[in-house]
Short mmCIF file of C-alpha atoms in Angstrom, two decimals:
data_model
loop_
_atom_site.label_atom_id
_atom_site.label_comp_id
_atom_site.label_asym_id
_atom_site.label_seq_id
_atom_site.Cartn_x
_atom_site.Cartn_y
_atom_site.Cartn_z
CA UNK A 1 0.00 0.00 0.00
CA UNK A 2 2.92 2.37 0.65
CA UNK A 3 3.83 2.37 -3.03
CA UNK A 4 0.41 3.70 -4.05
CA UNK A 5 0.29 7.50 -4.45
CA UNK A 6 -2.67 8.93 -2.52
CA UNK A 7 -3.37 12.61 -1.95
CA UNK A 8 -5.61 13.37 0.99
CA UNK A 9 -8.22 16.10 0.96
CA UNK A 10 -7.13 19.70 1.48
CA UNK A 11 -9.80 22.37 1.35
CA UNK A 12 -11.99 21.92 -1.74
CA UNK A 13 -9.21 20.80 -4.08
CA UNK A 14 -10.79 17.42 -4.76
CA UNK A 15 -10.39 17.86 -8.54
CA UNK A 16 -6.64 18.26 -8.13
CA UNK A 17 -6.47 15.21 -5.82
CA UNK A 18 -8.58 13.20 -8.28
CA UNK A 19 -6.23 13.91 -11.20
CA UNK A 20 -3.02 13.30 -9.25
CA UNK A 21 -4.33 10.05 -7.73
CA UNK A 22 -5.34 8.94 -11.22
CA UNK A 23 -1.92 9.71 -12.72
CA UNK A 24 -0.10 8.53 -9.54
CA UNK A 25 1.97 11.64 -8.99
CA UNK A 26 1.94 15.39 -8.34
CA UNK A 27 1.13 16.35 -11.91
CA UNK A 28 -1.29 19.23 -11.34
CA UNK A 29 -1.44 22.12 -8.89
CA UNK A 30 -4.27 24.57 -8.17
CA UNK A 31 -2.46 27.24 -10.18
CA UNK A 32 -2.25 25.05 -13.29
CA UNK A 33 -5.89 24.04 -13.03
CA UNK A 34 -6.91 27.67 -12.55
CA UNK A 35 -5.01 28.55 -15.73
CA UNK A 36 -6.94 25.89 -17.64
CA UNK A 37 -10.23 27.21 -16.19
CA UNK A 38 -9.42 30.79 -17.22
CA UNK A 39 -8.54 29.65 -20.73
CA UNK A 40 -11.89 27.87 -20.99
CA UNK A 41 -13.70 30.98 -19.75
CA UNK A 42 -12.01 33.10 -22.44
CA UNK A 43 -12.90 30.66 -25.20
CA UNK A 44 -16.49 30.57 -24.08
CA UNK A 45 -16.64 34.41 -23.87
CA UNK A 46 -15.42 34.76 -27.43
CA UNK A 47 -18.06 32.34 -28.71
CA UNK A 48 -20.80 34.14 -26.78
CA UNK A 49 -19.62 37.52 -28.15
CA UNK A 50 -20.28 36.35 -31.69
CA UNK A 51 -23.97 36.85 -30.97
CA UNK A 52 -23.41 40.46 -29.93
CA UNK A 53 -21.97 42.10 -26.88
CA UNK A 54 -25.41 43.37 -25.91
CA UNK A 55 -27.13 40.00 -26.18
CA UNK A 56 -28.71 38.45 -23.11
CA UNK A 57 -26.57 35.31 -23.45
CA UNK A 58 -23.37 37.36 -23.36
CA UNK A 59 -24.49 39.40 -20.31
CA UNK A 60 -25.38 36.16 -18.54
CA UNK A 61 -21.99 34.71 -19.35
CA UNK A 62 -20.26 37.68 -17.72
CA UNK A 63 -21.41 36.34 -14.35
CA UNK A 64 -18.81 34.50 -12.18
CA UNK A 65 -17.03 31.62 -13.90
CA UNK A 66 -18.69 28.23 -14.04
CA UNK A 67 -15.36 26.43 -14.47
CA UNK A 68 -13.94 27.27 -11.03
CA UNK A 69 -14.64 29.21 -7.85
CA UNK A 70 -12.73 30.63 -4.92
CA UNK A 71 -13.13 27.45 -2.84
CA UNK A 72 -11.02 25.41 -5.27
CA UNK A 73 -13.76 23.67 -7.20
CA UNK A 74 -13.09 22.87 -10.88
CA UNK A 75 -15.61 21.74 -13.47
CA UNK A 76 -15.60 18.57 -15.55
CA UNK A 77 -14.40 20.67 -18.52
CA UNK A 78 -11.26 21.62 -16.59
CA UNK A 79 -10.59 17.97 -15.67
CA UNK A 80 -11.22 16.82 -19.24
CA UNK A 81 -8.85 19.45 -20.72
CA UNK A 82 -6.21 18.58 -18.13
CA UNK A 83 -6.33 14.88 -19.15
CA UNK A 84 -6.06 15.74 -22.86
CA UNK A 85 -2.49 16.78 -22.17
CA UNK A 86 -1.78 13.07 -21.49
CA UNK A 87 -3.85 11.82 -24.41
CA UNK A 88 -6.70 10.69 -22.12
CA UNK A 89 -10.43 11.02 -22.80
CA UNK A 90 -13.51 10.88 -20.57
CA UNK A 91 -16.67 8.97 -21.59
CA UNK A 92 -19.83 8.98 -19.52
CA UNK A 93 -20.22 5.47 -18.09
CA UNK A 94 -24.01 5.24 -18.35
CA UNK A 95 -24.28 6.95 -21.73
CA UNK A 96 -25.97 5.01 -24.57
CA UNK A 97 -22.78 5.18 -26.64
CA UNK A 98 -20.72 3.44 -23.97
CA UNK A 99 -23.44 0.95 -23.03
CA UNK A 100 -23.62 -0.19 -26.66
CA UNK A 101 -19.97 -1.20 -26.43
CA UNK A 102 -20.88 -3.80 -23.82
CA UNK A 103 -17.55 -3.54 -22.03
CA UNK A 104 -17.25 -5.19 -18.64
CA UNK A 105 -16.09 -2.62 -16.05
CA UNK A 106 -13.40 -5.04 -14.86
CA UNK A 107 -11.70 -4.73 -18.25
CA UNK A 108 -11.32 -0.95 -17.94
CA UNK A 109 -8.34 0.80 -16.32
CA UNK A 110 -9.87 3.65 -14.33
CA UNK A 111 -12.99 5.69 -13.52
CA UNK A 112 -13.59 9.24 -12.33
CA UNK A 113 -16.65 9.77 -10.12
CA UNK A 114 -18.43 13.01 -9.25
CA UNK A 115 -21.23 13.89 -6.84
CA UNK A 116 -22.12 17.38 -5.61
CA UNK A 117 -18.82 18.96 -6.68
CA UNK A 118 -16.68 16.17 -5.19
CA UNK A 119 -14.34 14.21 -7.48
CA UNK A 120 -12.46 10.99 -6.82
CA UNK A 121 -10.69 8.23 -8.78
CA UNK A 122 -11.17 4.46 -8.92
CA UNK A 123 -8.16 2.88 -10.63
CA UNK A 124 -6.69 -0.52 -11.39
CA UNK A 125 -3.08 -0.94 -10.22
CA UNK A 126 -1.45 -4.18 -11.24
CA UNK A 127 -4.23 -6.74 -11.10
CA UNK A 128 -6.31 -5.13 -8.34
CA UNK A 129 -8.77 -2.24 -8.08
CA UNK A 130 -8.46 0.60 -5.56
CA UNK A 131 -10.72 3.40 -4.42
CA UNK A 132 -8.42 6.46 -4.27
CA UNK A 133 -10.96 8.84 -2.76
CA UNK A 134 -9.12 11.77 -1.17
CA UNK A 135 -11.61 11.77 1.71
CA UNK A 136 -10.22 8.41 2.89
CA UNK A 137 -7.13 8.05 5.07
CA UNK A 138 -5.63 5.70 2.45
CA UNK A 139 -6.37 3.55 -0.63
CA UNK A 140 -9.28 1.13 -0.31
CA UNK A 141 -8.97 -2.28 -1.95
CA UNK A 142 -11.94 -3.28 -4.15
CA UNK A 143 -12.29 -6.89 -5.26
CA UNK A 144 -13.07 -7.75 -8.88
CA UNK A 145 -16.43 -9.23 -7.89
CA UNK A 146 -17.37 -6.12 -5.92
CA UNK A 147 -16.35 -3.54 -8.56
CA UNK A 148 -19.55 -3.71 -10.62
CA UNK A 149 -21.67 -3.58 -7.46
CA UNK A 150 -19.63 -0.63 -6.19
CA UNK A 151 -20.19 1.36 -9.39
CA UNK A 152 -23.89 0.48 -9.43
CA UNK A 153 -24.20 1.69 -5.84
CA UNK A 154 -22.55 4.99 -6.73
CA UNK A 155 -24.96 5.49 -9.62
CA UNK A 156 -27.89 4.79 -7.32
CA UNK A 157 -26.60 7.43 -4.89
CA UNK A 158 -26.55 10.01 -7.70
CA UNK A 159 -22.90 9.91 -8.80
CA UNK A 160 -21.83 10.69 -12.35
CA UNK A 161 -19.22 8.14 -13.48
CA UNK A 162 -16.76 8.70 -16.31
CA UNK A 163 -14.58 6.05 -17.96
CA UNK A 164 -10.98 7.15 -18.57
CA UNK A 165 -9.90 6.01 -22.04
CA UNK A 166 -6.27 5.99 -23.12
CA UNK A 167 -2.89 4.87 -21.83
CA UNK A 168 -2.10 6.07 -18.34
CA UNK A 169 1.52 7.03 -17.58
CA UNK A 170 3.68 4.32 -16.02
CA UNK A 171 3.98 4.32 -12.25
CA UNK A 172 5.89 2.38 -9.62
CA UNK A 173 2.76 1.06 -7.89
CA UNK A 174 1.40 -0.44 -11.12
CA UNK A 175 4.68 -2.21 -11.85
CA UNK A 176 5.00 -3.55 -8.31
CA UNK A 177 1.41 -4.80 -8.09
CA UNK A 178 1.81 -6.64 -11.40
CA UNK A 179 4.09 -9.04 -9.48
CA UNK A 180 2.39 -9.26 -6.09
CA UNK A 181 -1.13 -8.98 -4.72
CA UNK A 182 -1.95 -7.02 -1.58
CA UNK A 183 -4.38 -7.87 1.19
CA UNK A 184 -6.19 -5.28 3.28
CA UNK A 185 -7.25 -6.37 6.75
CA UNK A 186 -9.02 -3.14 7.71
CA UNK A 187 -10.88 -0.64 5.58
CA UNK A 188 -9.47 2.92 5.74
CA UNK A 189 -11.61 5.40 7.60
CA UNK A 190 -12.85 8.76 6.45
CA UNK A 191 -10.60 11.68 7.30
CA UNK A 192 -11.66 13.14 10.63
CA UNK A 193 -13.81 10.11 11.54
CA UNK A 194 -11.76 9.37 14.69
CA UNK A 195 -11.81 13.03 15.67
CA UNK A 196 -15.56 13.20 15.08
CA UNK A 197 -16.17 10.07 17.18
CA UNK A 198 -13.99 11.44 19.99
CA UNK A 199 -15.87 14.74 19.87
CA UNK A 200 -19.24 12.94 19.96
CA UNK A 201 -18.09 10.93 22.97
CA UNK A 202 -17.00 14.10 24.76
CA UNK A 203 -20.35 15.76 23.99
CA UNK A 204 -22.28 12.71 25.21
CA UNK A 205 -20.20 12.59 28.39
CA UNK A 206 -20.78 16.29 29.04
CA UNK A 207 -24.53 15.89 28.44
CA UNK A 208 -24.62 12.92 30.83
CA UNK A 209 -22.77 14.82 33.55
CA UNK A 210 -25.07 17.81 33.10
CA UNK A 211 -28.11 15.56 33.33
CA UNK A 212 -26.81 14.00 36.55
CA UNK A 213 -26.07 17.43 38.02
CA UNK A 214 -29.59 18.64 37.22
CA UNK A 215 -31.26 15.53 38.64
CA UNK A 216 -29.09 15.45 41.78
CA UNK A 217 -31.28 17.75 43.98
CA UNK A 218 -34.39 15.72 43.16
CA UNK A 219 -32.97 12.23 43.26
CA UNK A 220 -31.09 12.64 46.53
CA UNK A 221 -27.48 11.49 46.91
CA UNK A 222 -27.52 9.78 43.54
CA UNK A 223 -27.76 6.39 41.95
CA UNK A 224 -24.83 4.93 43.89
CA UNK A 225 -26.29 6.03 47.29
CA UNK A 226 -29.66 4.55 46.35
CA UNK A 227 -28.01 1.23 45.50
CA UNK A 228 -26.15 1.33 48.82
CA UNK A 229 -29.41 1.97 50.67
CA UNK A 230 -31.09 -0.97 48.92
CA UNK A 231 -28.12 -3.16 49.82
CA UNK A 232 -28.38 -2.20 53.51
CA UNK A 233 -32.11 -2.96 53.47
CA UNK A 234 -31.49 -6.39 51.94
CA UNK A 235 -28.78 -7.07 54.54
CA UNK A 236 -31.12 -6.09 57.40
CA UNK A 237 -33.85 -8.38 56.04
CA UNK A 238 -31.41 -11.28 55.81
CA UNK A 239 -30.36 -10.71 59.42
CA UNK A 240 -34.00 -10.67 60.53
CA UNK A 241 -34.56 -13.97 58.73
CA UNK A 242 -31.53 -15.48 60.52
CA UNK A 243 -32.84 -14.23 63.91
CA UNK A 244 -36.30 -15.69 63.18
CA UNK A 245 -34.70 -19.03 62.31
CA UNK A 246 -32.75 -18.97 65.60
CA UNK A 247 -35.93 -18.14 67.55
CA UNK A 248 -37.79 -20.99 65.84
CA UNK A 249 -34.95 -23.36 66.74
CA UNK A 250 -35.07 -22.23 70.39
CA UNK A 251 -38.85 -22.66 70.38
CA UNK A 252 -38.57 -26.23 69.10
CA UNK A 253 -35.97 -27.10 71.72
CA UNK A 254 -38.11 -25.63 74.53
CA UNK A 255 -41.15 -27.61 73.36
CA UNK A 256 -39.11 -30.79 73.10
CA UNK A 257 -37.80 -30.36 76.66
CA UNK A 258 -41.27 -29.61 77.99
CA UNK A 259 -42.64 -32.75 76.30
CA UNK A 260 -39.86 -34.95 77.69
CA UNK A 261 -40.80 -34.35 81.31
CA UNK A 262 -42.73 -31.60 83.01
CA UNK A 263 -41.87 -32.81 86.50
CA UNK A 264 -38.12 -32.55 86.03
CA UNK A 265 -38.46 -29.16 84.39
CA UNK A 266 -40.75 -27.91 87.12
CA UNK A 267 -38.42 -29.17 89.80
CA UNK A 268 -35.43 -27.57 88.13
CA UNK A 269 -37.27 -24.26 87.74
CA UNK A 270 -38.40 -24.39 91.32
CA UNK A 271 -34.92 -25.00 92.56
CA UNK A 272 -33.58 -22.24 90.34
CA UNK A 273 -36.12 -19.72 91.69
CA UNK A 274 -35.85 -20.89 95.29
CA UNK A 275 -32.09 -20.67 95.35
CA UNK A 276 -31.92 -16.87 95.14
CA UNK A 277 -34.89 -16.56 97.55
CA UNK A 278 -33.22 -18.76 100.18
CA UNK A 279 -29.97 -16.95 99.71
CA UNK A 280 -31.71 -13.58 100.15
CA UNK A 281 -33.70 -14.47 103.30
CA UNK A 282 -30.99 -16.36 105.12
CA UNK A 283 -27.57 -15.92 103.60
CA UNK A 284 -25.66 -17.13 106.69
CA UNK A 285 -27.53 -20.42 107.00
CA UNK A 286 -26.75 -23.57 105.05
CA UNK A 287 -29.29 -26.33 104.38
CA UNK A 288 -28.53 -29.71 105.85
CA UNK A 289 -28.99 -32.90 103.89
CA UNK A 290 -32.03 -33.80 105.99
CA UNK A 291 -33.75 -30.52 105.16
CA UNK A 292 -33.09 -31.03 101.46
CA UNK A 293 -34.51 -34.54 101.67
CA UNK A 294 -37.71 -33.27 103.34
CA UNK A 295 -38.20 -30.54 100.77
CA UNK A 296 -37.77 -32.96 97.86
CA UNK A 297 -40.24 -35.37 99.48
CA UNK A 298 -42.79 -32.57 99.91
CA UNK A 299 -42.33 -31.47 96.30
CA UNK A 300 -42.91 -34.96 94.88
CA UNK A 301 -46.02 -35.45 97.07
CA UNK A 302 -47.34 -32.15 95.78
CA UNK A 303 -46.73 -33.18 92.18
CA UNK A 304 -48.47 -36.52 92.73
CA UNK A 305 -51.46 -34.72 94.22
CA UNK A 306 -51.69 -32.40 91.23
CA UNK A 307 -51.53 -35.36 88.86
CA UNK A 308 -54.46 -37.04 90.63
CA UNK A 309 -56.52 -33.87 90.36
CA UNK A 310 -55.89 -33.70 86.60
CA UNK A 311 -57.31 -37.21 86.21
CA UNK A 312 -60.51 -36.27 88.12
CA UNK A 313 -63.31 -35.28 85.58
CA UNK A 314 -64.76 -32.68 87.97
CA UNK A 315 -61.40 -30.97 88.07
CA UNK A 316 -61.91 -29.56 84.58
CA UNK A 317 -64.53 -27.14 85.88
CA UNK A 318 -62.08 -25.61 88.28
CA UNK A 319 -60.32 -22.53 86.88
CA UNK A 320 -56.96 -23.72 88.21
CA UNK A 321 -56.82 -26.95 86.21
CA UNK A 322 -53.98 -27.53 83.82
CA UNK A 323 -56.27 -27.42 80.81
CA UNK A 324 -57.84 -24.12 81.84
CA UNK A 325 -54.48 -22.72 82.78
CA UNK A 326 -53.27 -23.58 79.34
CA UNK A 327 -56.31 -21.92 77.75
CA UNK A 328 -56.73 -24.83 75.28
CA UNK A 329 -59.12 -27.67 74.63
CA UNK A 330 -57.76 -30.87 76.29
CA UNK A 331 -59.06 -33.00 73.47
CA UNK A 332 -57.83 -30.79 70.61
CA UNK A 333 -54.54 -30.73 68.75
CA UNK A 334 -51.87 -28.38 70.08
CA UNK A 335 -49.71 -26.22 67.88
CA UNK A 336 -46.08 -25.54 68.71
CA UNK A 337 -46.95 -22.14 70.19
CA UNK A 338 -49.74 -23.65 72.35
CA UNK A 339 -47.39 -26.36 73.56
CA UNK A 340 -44.74 -23.79 74.48
CA UNK A 341 -47.31 -21.68 76.36
CA UNK A 342 -48.49 -24.82 78.11
CA UNK A 343 -44.98 -25.68 79.18
CA UNK A 344 -44.45 -22.18 80.55
CA UNK A 345 -47.76 -22.21 82.45
CA UNK A 346 -46.96 -25.60 83.96
CA UNK A 347 -43.56 -24.40 85.07
CA UNK A 348 -45.01 -21.23 86.66
CA UNK A 349 -47.76 -23.21 88.39
CA UNK A 350 -45.21 -25.67 89.74
CA UNK A 351 -42.99 -22.90 91.03
CA UNK A 352 -45.95 -21.14 92.65
CA UNK A 353 -47.04 -24.33 94.46
CA UNK A 354 -43.51 -25.03 95.52
CA UNK A 355 -43.16 -21.54 97.00
CA UNK A 356 -46.43 -21.92 98.89
CA UNK A 357 -45.18 -25.21 100.32
CA UNK A 358 -41.98 -23.57 101.46
CA UNK A 359 -43.83 -20.71 103.17
CA UNK A 360 -46.06 -23.15 105.05
CA UNK A 361 -42.99 -24.89 106.38
#
């Protein structure tokens, strides 16, 4: 690709770039093309003056030149006259005269394309076709199978295509590419495309920052703070679920213990509650083994008496029965919460009876 001559766009000098890319060298300058344009203007003025200097056609012709302007644009007549110096001729590609020839585009050597005052060259170098548009950062490889489709697409977009007839001057790129074929991994970009994309990204970033700044007073601390708040809420909910699972586990264990033996639990609770009471009333005294034996004997007799009362049918009418104390139907099914409440009521009742027994003693 380095051997291919390719002029990149400067100002509006696309006609100059088109000719030099076609001829593969710096053959024409803006000054030379302007000279050709002025010569054409003079020839046209002389022909128009033949009809009279006061004719409307002549006065219209005296308007600014149609062959060039201050921006650097040059007409097709300027390009055609410039190529005549090299013995080259331009033929309109889609003209009836050329279409009757039935020539396959792949058998031509080069094309000049124009659309809205922009000119560029498509030329064959060696055995491969290249798009030498000056608006590209470099030559673009065109396959033989894609050439006809490429030209048809240009025509559909409104381009005028001219076939360059004649022998082009020899060039280094043509000689080199006769021996080797090139491969292009990445299509060249348009000039300024990277700069335009970078500018668009900067504009989008600035717009986004401005949008965030405007929405900040209404949305609170921002999107990140809102996400942090949602995370903390989810964490708190997970901790509550863990605590509920622990409470359910403790509830099951308490129910299981209460079901295994109410007497042992009641006795243990009674002892636990009586121990601080005894220590508070008489801290200097210590219980003898005989006193402990009597108290245990009294406690078991009391428990046996309560058990006999529970088996008596008339006992269910008394408000102090175990079933009424539990607040449940003796014949119904108990839930885990009812069973836990029952265990707690039994323990409190046992402790209360045990305390009354102690006071009587």
